């Protein structure tokens, strides 16, 4: 049965939100010095790339862009059944002493961010790690909070929220569906 | 979270013959991101934390054993190495008894290298743990086959339609069998070349081209996988002498220079320099022999990762709130 869907953000709103988040990241960091932006696989990577190009436009500064796949750091690997696909991880610069901003599409339980923090620690010791998410849907299971939020959305546990990006889904949007599709 | 779940591999990795092209591609694709882990300052991910792996090596091995051990350790598994010397195998314990005793100590996986063809299968049928074949007699050496495929795919960006000739002692070579089955599954063309005395009688059943002259093989192929002359498995009489073998079948720079294209050269190691391969080829610009070694760790990490999952009983226990 197709789930009932509603659009939370359309393409233009996504674009505007990401631009505002880019400005907030620069403001939080008091400039672009020592900044590294790291997207979480998969859709966080595309969002991070948009943020980096927005910063390039506004600040005339090229901020290193990285990608992090947290699959191997998940806390549920023993129980998820067939192995999830592992995507590429690429940290472009030494993170020691630099300010890392993790970018993800949706913040929910906080378990993905926990895994990302553990993985980043294996690359070095940043002077500071911040978290920027396009959507915060609440429902945390760990003491993790975002520093920069695109939009907060109240979601019931049975609902799911999906961020679509043009590179992978042919359009930019954020969609709320009534039913949790079985994975 | 990452996307779709991967197609399962089953409990064991015993050979490439029983795998599908999709399963082989899955392992190669999974190996890609694992390469990066070995480049990190801290070359370790917590994926197999708490898993115990026994490396049962009943035959001499440096490369494969070290490669498996690195793969296991970089995934944070706990590992124990057991060899035939200095273990109860010397006292006459059977393979199954050894494995059952190890299993009674709550292990999760066994990596086995054994001189008898079929040893890995024999073990896999009798124990609950995942079994990975690290070479059984003259049967298969699947992780070597996989790392050869990965190395070729890295170089050529494809495997479909690629022409690969396996040169040398095909008769005694489990590497050859794993390569032939693996390469053919993913659409490569495979040939073998060597003295007839070192080709299996049933070579026709493998459905590969056969070259009697290494010059013809070089003219045909995109890549040569040069096998080691397995001196320890030769009970005499296969070849007149090492010198003659080198003169007729040795892969030398002079022979390669006459090829219509630059050939990529693989060798599973350990090399007999000056016998099956000359030093200036082994160390030359088209040799990918050290890439093979690097890729070996990534491929083995991928296999360990893929096999360690898919335990539905654990997933069920988690759902019902029991277990861990």
Coordinates of C-alpha atoms in Angstrom, one line a residue:
Chain A
X1 CA 0.0 0.0 0.0
X2 CA 1.5 3.4 -0.9
X3 CA 2.2 5.5 2.1
X4 CA 0.5 9.0 2.4
X5 CA 3.1 11.6 1.7
X6 CA 3.5 15.3 2.3
X7 CA 6.3 17.7 1.2
X8 CA 8.1 19.3 4.1
X9 CA 10.5 21.3 2.0
X10 CA 10.5 21.7 -1.8
X11 CA 13.7 22.2 -3.9
X12 CA 13.8 26.0 -3.5
X13 CA 13.3 25.7 0.2
X14 CA 16.0 23.1 0.5
X15 CA 18.4 25.4 -1.4
X16 CA 17.6 28.3 0.8
X17 CA 17.9 26.3 4.0
X18 CA 21.3 24.9 3.0
X19 CA 22.6 28.4 2.2
X20 CA 21.5 29.6 5.6
X21 CA 23.2 26.6 7.2
X22 CA 26.4 27.4 5.3
X23 CA 26.3 31.0 6.7
X24 CA 25.7 29.7 10.2
X25 CA 28.7 27.3 9.9
X26 CA 31.0 30.2 8.9
X27 CA 29.5 32.3 11.7
X28 CA 30.0 29.5 14.3
X29 CA 33.6 29.0 13.2
X30 CA 34.2 32.7 13.0
X31 CA 35.5 32.4 9.4
X32 CA 36.6 29.5 7.3
X33 CA 40.1 29.0 8.7
X34 CA 40.9 25.4 9.8
X35 CA 37.4 24.3 8.7
X36 CA 36.7 20.9 7.3
X37 CA 33.2 19.8 6.3
X38 CA 32.4 16.1 6.3
X39 CA 29.2 14.6 5.0
X40 CA 27.9 11.3 6.3
X41 CA 27.1 8.7 3.5
X42 CA 25.0 8.7 1.7
X43 CA 22.8 11.9 1.5
X44 CA 24.9 13.9 3.9
X45 CA 27.7 13.9 1.4
X46 CA 25.7 15.7 -1.3
X47 CA 24.3 18.2 1.3
X48 CA 27.9 18.8 2.5
X49 CA 29.0 19.5 -1.1
X50 CA 26.2 22.1 -1.5
X51 CA 27.2 23.8 1.7
X52 CA 30.9 23.9 0.6
X53 CA 30.0 25.5 -2.7
X54 CA 27.7 28.0 -1.0
X55 CA 30.6 28.9 1.3
X56 CA 32.9 29.2 -1.7
X57 CA 30.4 31.6 -3.3
X58 CA 29.9 33.8 -0.3
X59 CA 33.3 33.7 1.4
X60 CA 35.6 33.1 -1.6
X61 CA 37.1 30.3 0.4
X62 CA 37.7 26.7 -0.5
X63 CA 36.8 24.5 2.4
X64 CA 37.9 20.9 2.3
X65 CA 35.1 18.4 1.8
X66 CA 35.1 14.9 3.2
X67 CA 32.9 11.9 3.2
X68 CA 32.4 9.4 6.1
X69 CA 30.7 6.0 5.9
X70 CA 29.8 4.9 9.4
X71 CA 28.6 1.4 8.6
X72 CA 31.6 -0.3 10.1
X73 CA 31.1 1.6 13.4
X74 CA 27.4 0.9 13.7
X75 CA 26.3 -0.5 17.1
X76 CA 23.8 -2.9 15.6
X77 CA 26.0 -4.8 13.2
X78 CA 25.6 -8.0 15.1
X79 CA 21.9 -7.9 14.7
X80 CA 21.0 -6.3 11.4
X81 CA 21.1 -9.5 9.4
X82 CA 22.7 -9.3 5.9
X83 CA 25.6 -6.9 5.8
X84 CA 24.8 -3.3 4.8
X85 CA 26.7 -1.9 1.8
X86 CA 29.8 0.0 2.8
X87 CA 30.4 3.3 1.0
X88 CA 33.6 5.2 0.6
X89 CA 35.2 7.2 3.4
X90 CA 37.5 10.1 2.4
X91 CA 38.9 12.5 4.9
X92 CA 40.8 15.0 2.7
X93 CA 43.0 16.7 5.2
X94 CA 44.6 16.1 8.6
X95 CA 41.9 16.7 11.2
X96 CA 44.3 17.3 14.0
X97 CA 43.6 20.7 15.6
X98 CA 41.0 21.7 13.0
X99 CA 37.3 22.4 13.3
X100 CA 35.2 19.6 11.7
X101 CA 31.6 20.1 10.9
X102 CA 29.6 16.8 10.4
X103 CA 26.7 17.2 7.9
X104 CA 23.9 14.7 7.8
X105 CA 20.4 14.7 6.3
X106 CA 18.2 13.6 9.2
X107 CA 19.0 13.5 12.9
X108 CA 16.9 10.9 14.7
X109 CA 18.2 8.5 17.3
X110 CA 21.7 10.0 17.3
X111 CA 23.3 6.6 16.8
X112 CA 24.7 7.5 13.4
X113 CA 26.3 10.6 14.9
X114 CA 27.8 8.5 17.8
X115 CA 29.4 6.2 15.2
X116 CA 30.6 9.2 13.2
X117 CA 32.3 10.7 16.3
X118 CA 34.0 7.4 17.0
X119 CA 35.2 7.1 13.4
X120 CA 36.5 10.7 13.3
X121 CA 38.5 10.1 16.4
X122 CA 40.4 7.4 14.5
X123 CA 41.5 10.0 12.1
X124 CA 42.9 12.4 14.7
X125 CA 42.0 14.9 17.3
X126 CA 40.0 17.9 15.9
X127 CA 40.0 21.0 18.1
X128 CA 36.2 20.9 17.8
X129 CA 33.5 18.9 16.1
X130 CA 30.1 20.5 15.3
X131 CA 27.0 18.8 13.9
X132 CA 24.8 20.3 11.2
X133 CA 21.6 18.5 10.0
X134 CA 19.0 19.5 7.4
X135 CA 16.2 17.9 9.4
X136 CA 15.9 17.2 13.2
X137 CA 13.0 14.9 13.7
X138 CA 13.6 14.4 17.5
X139 CA 13.4 10.9 19.1
X140 CA 17.0 10.8 20.4
X141 CA 18.3 7.7 22.1
X142 CA 21.6 9.2 23.0
X143 CA 22.7 12.5 24.5
X144 CA 23.5 14.1 21.2
X145 CA 22.4 17.5 20.0
X146 CA 22.9 19.4 16.7
X147 CA 24.6 22.8 16.5
X148 CA 23.0 23.9 13.3
X149 CA 19.5 22.7 12.2
X150 CA 17.8 23.3 8.8
X151 CA 14.4 22.5 10.0
X152 CA 12.8 20.8 13.0
X153 CA 10.0 18.5 12.2
X154 CA 7.7 16.8 14.7
X155 CA 7.5 13.1 13.7
X156 CA 5.6 10.3 15.3
X157 CA 7.6 7.1 15.7
X158 CA 5.6 5.4 12.9
X159 CA 6.3 8.1 10.4
X160 CA 9.4 8.4 8.2
X161 CA 11.1 11.5 6.8
X162 CA 13.2 11.3 3.7
X163 CA 15.6 13.8 2.3
X164 CA 15.8 13.5 -1.5
X165 CA 18.8 15.0 -3.4
X166 CA 19.0 15.5 -7.1
X167 CA 22.2 13.5 -7.5
X168 CA 20.6 10.3 -6.2
X169 CA 16.9 10.9 -6.3
X170 CA 16.4 13.2 -9.3
X171 CA 15.0 16.0 -7.2
X172 CA 15.6 18.0 -4.1
X173 CA 12.9 17.7 -1.4
X174 CA 12.1 16.6 2.1
X175 CA 9.2 14.3 2.3
X176 CA 7.2 13.0 5.3
X177 CA 5.4 9.7 4.9
X178 CA 2.8 8.2 7.2
X179 CA 3.9 4.7 7.2
X180 CA 7.3 3.3 8.1
X181 CA 8.2 1.2 5.1
X182 CA 9.6 -2.1 6.1
X183 CA 13.3 -2.1 5.2
Chain B
X1 CA 22.7 4.9 7.6
X2 CA 23.8 3.2 4.5
X3 CA 21.5 2.0 1.8
X4 CA 20.2 -1.4 0.8
X5 CA 21.4 -4.6 2.5
X6 CA 23.8 -6.7 0.6
X7 CA 22.9 -10.1 -0.9
X8 CA 24.2 -12.8 1.5
X9 CA 27.2 -14.9 0.8
X10 CA 26.1 -17.9 3.0
X11 CA 27.9 -19.4 5.9
X12 CA 31.3 -20.1 4.3
X13 CA 33.7 -19.2 1.6
X14 CA 35.0 -22.4 0.2
X15 CA 35.7 -21.6 -3.4
X16 CA 34.8 -19.3 -6.3
X17 CA 33.2 -22.2 -8.3
X18 CA 30.0 -22.2 -6.1
X19 CA 29.6 -18.4 -6.2
X20 CA 27.5 -16.4 -8.6
X21 CA 28.8 -13.5 -10.6
X22 CA 26.8 -11.2 -8.4
X23 CA 28.3 -12.6 -5.2
X24 CA 31.8 -12.2 -6.6
X25 CA 31.1 -8.6 -7.7
X26 CA 29.6 -7.9 -4.2
X27 CA 32.9 -9.0 -2.6
X28 CA 35.0 -6.9 -5.0
X29 CA 32.7 -3.9 -4.5
X30 CA 32.8 -4.3 -0.7
X31 CA 36.7 -4.6 -0.8
X32 CA 36.9 -1.1 -2.3
X33 CA 36.0 1.0 0.8
X34 CA 38.2 -1.4 2.9
X35 CA 41.3 -0.3 1.0
X36 CA 41.1 3.1 2.6
X37 CA 41.1 1.7 6.2
X38 CA 44.7 0.5 5.7
X39 CA 45.7 4.0 4.7
X40 CA 44.5 5.6 8.0
X41 CA 46.7 6.6 10.9
X42 CA 44.7 4.2 13.0
X43 CA 44.3 1.2 10.7
X44 CA 41.4 -0.3 12.6
X45 CA 37.6 -0.3 12.6
X46 CA 35.4 -1.8 15.4
X47 CA 33.3 -3.9 13.1
X48 CA 34.2 -7.4 14.4
X49 CA 34.9 -6.4 18.0
X50 CA 34.3 -9.4 20.2
X51 CA 34.5 -11.9 17.3
X52 CA 37.0 -14.7 17.7
X53 CA 38.8 -16.1 14.6
X54 CA 41.1 -19.1 14.5
X55 CA 43.6 -19.3 11.7
X56 CA 44.3 -23.0 11.2
X57 CA 47.3 -23.3 9.0
X58 CA 48.4 -26.8 8.3
X59 CA 50.7 -25.8 5.5
X60 CA 53.5 -23.2 5.3
X61 CA 52.3 -19.7 4.4
X62 CA 53.6 -16.2 5.0
X63 CA 51.7 -14.0 2.8
X64 CA 48.2 -15.5 3.2
X65 CA 48.5 -16.0 6.9
X66 CA 49.8 -12.5 7.6
X67 CA 47.2 -11.0 5.2
X68 CA 44.4 -12.8 7.0
X69 CA 45.7 -11.8 10.3
X70 CA 46.0 -8.1 9.3
X71 CA 42.5 -8.2 7.9
X72 CA 41.1 -9.7 11.1
X73 CA 43.0 -7.3 13.3
X74 CA 42.0 -4.3 11.3
X75 CA 38.4 -5.3 11.8
X76 CA 39.1 -5.6 15.6
X77 CA 38.5 -9.4 15.8
X78 CA 40.5 -11.5 18.3
X79 CA 42.7 -14.0 16.5
X80 CA 44.5 -17.2 17.4
X81 CA 46.9 -18.9 15.1
X82 CA 47.2 -22.7 15.1
X83 CA 49.8 -24.5 13.0
X84 CA 50.4 -28.2 12.6
X85 CA 53.7 -28.2 14.3
X86 CA 53.6 -27.5 18.0
X87 CA 49.9 -28.3 18.2
X88 CA 47.9 -31.5 19.1
X89 CA 47.8 -32.2 15.3
X90 CA 51.3 -33.6 15.8
X91 CA 49.8 -36.0 18.4
X92 CA 47.5 -37.4 15.8
X93 CA 44.3 -35.4 16.5
X94 CA 42.0 -35.4 13.5
X95 CA 40.9 -32.1 11.8
X96 CA 37.4 -32.4 13.0
X97 CA 38.4 -33.0 16.6
X98 CA 40.8 -30.1 16.5
X99 CA 38.0 -27.8 15.1
X100 CA 35.3 -29.1 17.5
X101 CA 37.6 -28.4 20.5
X102 CA 38.2 -24.9 19.2
X103 CA 34.5 -24.4 18.7
X104 CA 33.9 -25.5 22.3
X105 CA 35.9 -22.4 23.2
X106 CA 33.2 -20.3 21.5
X107 CA 34.9 -19.2 18.3
X108 CA 33.1 -17.5 15.4
X109 CA 35.2 -18.2 12.4
X110 CA 37.9 -20.5 11.1
X111 CA 40.3 -19.7 8.4
X112 CA 41.8 -23.0 7.1
X113 CA 44.8 -23.8 5.0
X114 CA 45.3 -27.5 4.4
X115 CA 47.2 -29.8 2.1
X116 CA 44.2 -31.9 1.3
X117 CA 41.7 -30.8 -1.4
X118 CA 38.2 -30.5 0.1
X119 CA 39.5 -30.0 3.7
X120 CA 37.6 -26.7 4.0
X121 CA 34.4 -28.2 2.8
X122 CA 34.8 -31.2 5.2
X123 CA 35.2 -28.8 8.1
X124 CA 32.4 -26.5 7.0
X125 CA 29.9 -29.3 7.0
X126 CA 30.8 -30.3 10.5
X127 CA 31.0 -27.1 12.5
X128 CA 28.7 -24.1 13.1
X129 CA 31.4 -21.4 12.7
X130 CA 32.0 -19.7 9.4
X131 CA 34.7 -21.4 7.5
X132 CA 37.0 -19.5 5.0
X133 CA 39.2 -21.6 2.7
X134 CA 42.7 -20.2 2.6
X135 CA 43.9 -22.9 0.2
X136 CA 43.0 -26.6 0.2
X137 CA 45.4 -28.9 -1.6
X138 CA 45.2 -28.4 -5.4
X139 CA 41.5 -27.4 -5.2
X140 CA 40.9 -23.7 -4.5
X141 CA 42.3 -20.6 -3.0
X142 CA 39.3 -18.3 -3.3
X143 CA 40.7 -15.2 -1.6
X144 CA 43.7 -15.3 -3.9
X145 CA 41.4 -15.5 -6.8
X146 CA 39.4 -12.6 -5.5
X147 CA 42.4 -10.4 -5.0
X148 CA 43.6 -11.2 -8.5
X149 CA 40.2 -10.2 -9.8
X150 CA 40.3 -7.0 -7.8
X151 CA 43.8 -6.1 -9.0
X152 CA 42.8 -6.7 -12.6
X153 CA 39.6 -4.7 -12.2
X154 CA 41.6 -1.8 -10.7
X155 CA 44.0 -1.8 -13.7
X156 CA 41.5 -2.3 -16.5
X157 CA 38.4 -0.8 -15.0
X158 CA 36.5 -3.9 -16.2
X159 CA 36.7 -7.7 -16.1
X160 CA 34.1 -8.5 -18.8
X161 CA 35.9 -9.4 -22.0
X162 CA 39.4 -9.2 -20.5
X163 CA 41.8 -11.8 -21.8
X164 CA 43.8 -13.4 -19.0
X165 CA 46.3 -16.2 -19.4
X166 CA 47.5 -18.3 -16.5
X167 CA 51.0 -19.4 -17.2
X168 CA 52.9 -22.3 -15.6
X169 CA 52.1 -25.1 -13.2
X170 CA 48.4 -25.2 -13.5
X171 CA 48.3 -28.9 -12.5
X172 CA 49.2 -28.2 -8.8
X173 CA 47.7 -24.8 -8.6
X174 CA 44.6 -24.0 -6.5
X175 CA 45.3 -20.4 -7.5
X176 CA 44.7 -21.3 -11.1
X177 CA 41.4 -23.0 -10.4
X178 CA 40.0 -20.2 -8.4
X179 CA 41.1 -17.7 -11.1
X180 CA 39.6 -19.7 -13.9
X181 CA 36.3 -20.1 -12.2
X182 CA 36.2 -16.6 -10.9
X183 CA 37.3 -14.9 -14.1
X184 CA 34.9 -16.9 -16.2
X185 CA 31.9 -16.1 -14.0
X186 CA 32.5 -12.3 -14.4
X187 CA 32.8 -12.6 -18.2
X188 CA 36.6 -12.6 -18.7
X189 CA 38.2 -14.9 -21.3
X190 CA 40.7 -17.3 -19.8
X191 CA 43.6 -19.3 -21.2
X192 CA 46.3 -21.4 -19.7
X193 CA 49.8 -22.0 -20.9
X194 CA 52.4 -24.4 -19.7
X195 CA 54.1 -27.7 -20.5
X196 CA 51.4 -30.4 -21.0
X197 CA 52.9 -32.3 -18.1
X198 CA 51.9 -29.4 -15.8
X199 CA 48.3 -29.0 -17.2
X200 CA 45.5 -31.2 -15.7
X201 CA 44.4 -34.1 -17.9
X202 CA 40.8 -32.8 -17.7
X203 CA 41.8 -29.2 -18.8
X204 CA 39.1 -29.4 -21.5
X205 CA 36.4 -29.6 -18.8
X206 CA 37.5 -26.2 -17.5
X207 CA 36.7 -24.8 -21.0
X208 CA 39.7 -22.5 -21.4
X209 CA 42.0 -21.9 -24.3
X210 CA 45.3 -23.7 -24.1
X211 CA 48.5 -22.3 -25.5
X212 CA 51.5 -24.6 -25.8
X213 CA 53.9 -21.7 -26.5
X214 CA 54.3 -18.8 -24.1
X215 CA 54.9 -16.5 -27.1
X216 CA 51.4 -17.2 -28.4
X217 CA 49.9 -16.6 -24.9
X218 CA 51.7 -13.2 -24.8
X219 CA 50.4 -12.2 -28.2
X220 CA 46.8 -13.1 -27.1
X221 CA 46.5 -11.8 -23.6
X222 CA 45.8 -8.5 -21.8
X223 CA 47.3 -9.9 -18.6
X224 CA 49.4 -12.8 -17.5
X225 CA 49.0 -14.5 -14.2
X226 CA 52.4 -16.2 -13.7
X227 CA 52.2 -19.2 -11.4
X228 CA 54.9 -20.4 -9.1
X229 CA 56.5 -23.6 -10.1
X230 CA 55.6 -25.6 -7.0
X231 CA 58.8 -27.4 -6.4
X232 CA 57.5 -29.0 -3.1
X233 CA 54.6 -30.6 -4.9
X234 CA 56.7 -32.1 -7.7
X235 CA 57.3 -35.8 -7.1
X236 CA 59.7 -35.7 -10.0
X237 CA 59.5 -36.0 -13.7
X238 CA 57.2 -33.0 -14.6
X239 CA 59.9 -30.9 -16.3
X240 CA 63.4 -31.7 -17.5
X241 CA 65.1 -28.9 -15.5
X242 CA 64.4 -25.5 -14.0
X243 CA 66.8 -24.0 -16.6
X244 CA 64.9 -25.5 -19.4
X245 CA 61.6 -24.5 -18.0
X246 CA 62.8 -20.9 -17.8
X247 CA 64.1 -21.0 -21.4
X248 CA 60.8 -22.3 -22.8
X249 CA 58.1 -20.9 -20.5
X250 CA 59.8 -18.2 -18.5
X251 CA 58.2 -14.8 -18.7
X252 CA 61.1 -12.5 -19.7
X253 CA 61.4 -8.9 -20.8
X254 CA 62.5 -10.0 -24.3
X255 CA 59.3 -12.0 -24.8
X256 CA 57.1 -9.2 -23.4
X257 CA 58.7 -6.6 -25.7
X258 CA 57.4 -8.5 -28.7
X259 CA 53.8 -8.3 -27.5
X260 CA 51.4 -6.2 -29.4
X261 CA 50.4 -4.4 -26.2
X262 CA 51.7 -3.8 -22.7
X263 CA 50.7 -6.8 -20.6
X264 CA 49.9 -6.5 -16.9
X265 CA 51.8 -9.1 -14.9
X266 CA 50.4 -10.9 -11.9
X267 CA 52.1 -13.5 -9.6
X268 CA 50.6 -15.0 -6.5
X269 CA 54.0 -15.4 -4.8
X270 CA 56.3 -16.5 -3.6
X271 CA 58.3 -16.1 -6.8
X272 CA 61.1 -18.3 -8.1
X273 CA 63.0 -15.5 -9.8
X274 CA 64.7 -16.6 -12.9
X275 CA 62.5 -19.7 -13.2
X276 CA 58.9 -18.8 -14.1
X277 CA 59.5 -15.1 -14.1
X278 CA 62.5 -12.9 -14.6
X279 CA 63.4 -10.2 -12.1
X280 CA 63.2 -7.3 -14.6
X281 CA 59.6 -8.4 -15.3
X282 CA 58.6 -8.9 -11.7
X283 CA 60.0 -5.5 -10.7
X284 CA 59.0 -3.8 -14.0
X285 CA 56.5 -1.1 -14.7
X286 CA 53.7 -3.5 -15.7
X287 CA 54.0 -5.7 -12.7
X288 CA 51.1 -5.4 -10.2
X289 CA 52.5 -8.1 -7.9
X290 CA 52.7 -5.7 -4.9
X291 CA 49.2 -4.3 -5.6
X292 CA 48.0 -7.9 -5.3
X293 CA 49.4 -8.1 -1.8
X294 CA 47.9 -4.8 -0.8
X295 CA 44.5 -5.8 -2.3
X296 CA 44.7 -9.1 -0.5
X297 CA 44.1 -7.4 2.9
X298 CA 41.1 -5.5 1.6
X299 CA 39.5 -8.5 -0.1
X300 CA 39.9 -10.6 3.1
X301 CA 38.4 -7.8 5.2
X302 CA 35.5 -7.8 2.8
X303 CA 35.0 -11.5 3.1
X304 CA 35.2 -11.5 6.8
X305 CA 32.7 -8.6 7.0
X306 CA 30.2 -10.2 4.6
X307 CA 30.4 -13.7 6.2
X308 CA 30.1 -12.4 9.8
X309 CA 26.7 -11.0 9.2
X310 CA 23.4 -12.5 8.3
X311 CA 22.8 -14.3 11.5
X312 CA 19.0 -14.3 11.6
X313 CA 18.9 -15.9 15.1
X314 CA 20.7 -12.9 16.5
X315 CA 18.4 -10.5 14.8
X316 CA 15.4 -12.4 16.1
X317 CA 16.8 -12.4 19.6
X318 CA 17.3 -8.6 19.4
X319 CA 13.8 -8.0 18.2
X320 CA 12.2 -10.0 21.0
X321 CA 14.4 -8.1 23.4
X322 CA 16.4 -11.1 24.5
X323 CA 20.0 -12.0 23.8
X324 CA 22.5 -9.2 23.7

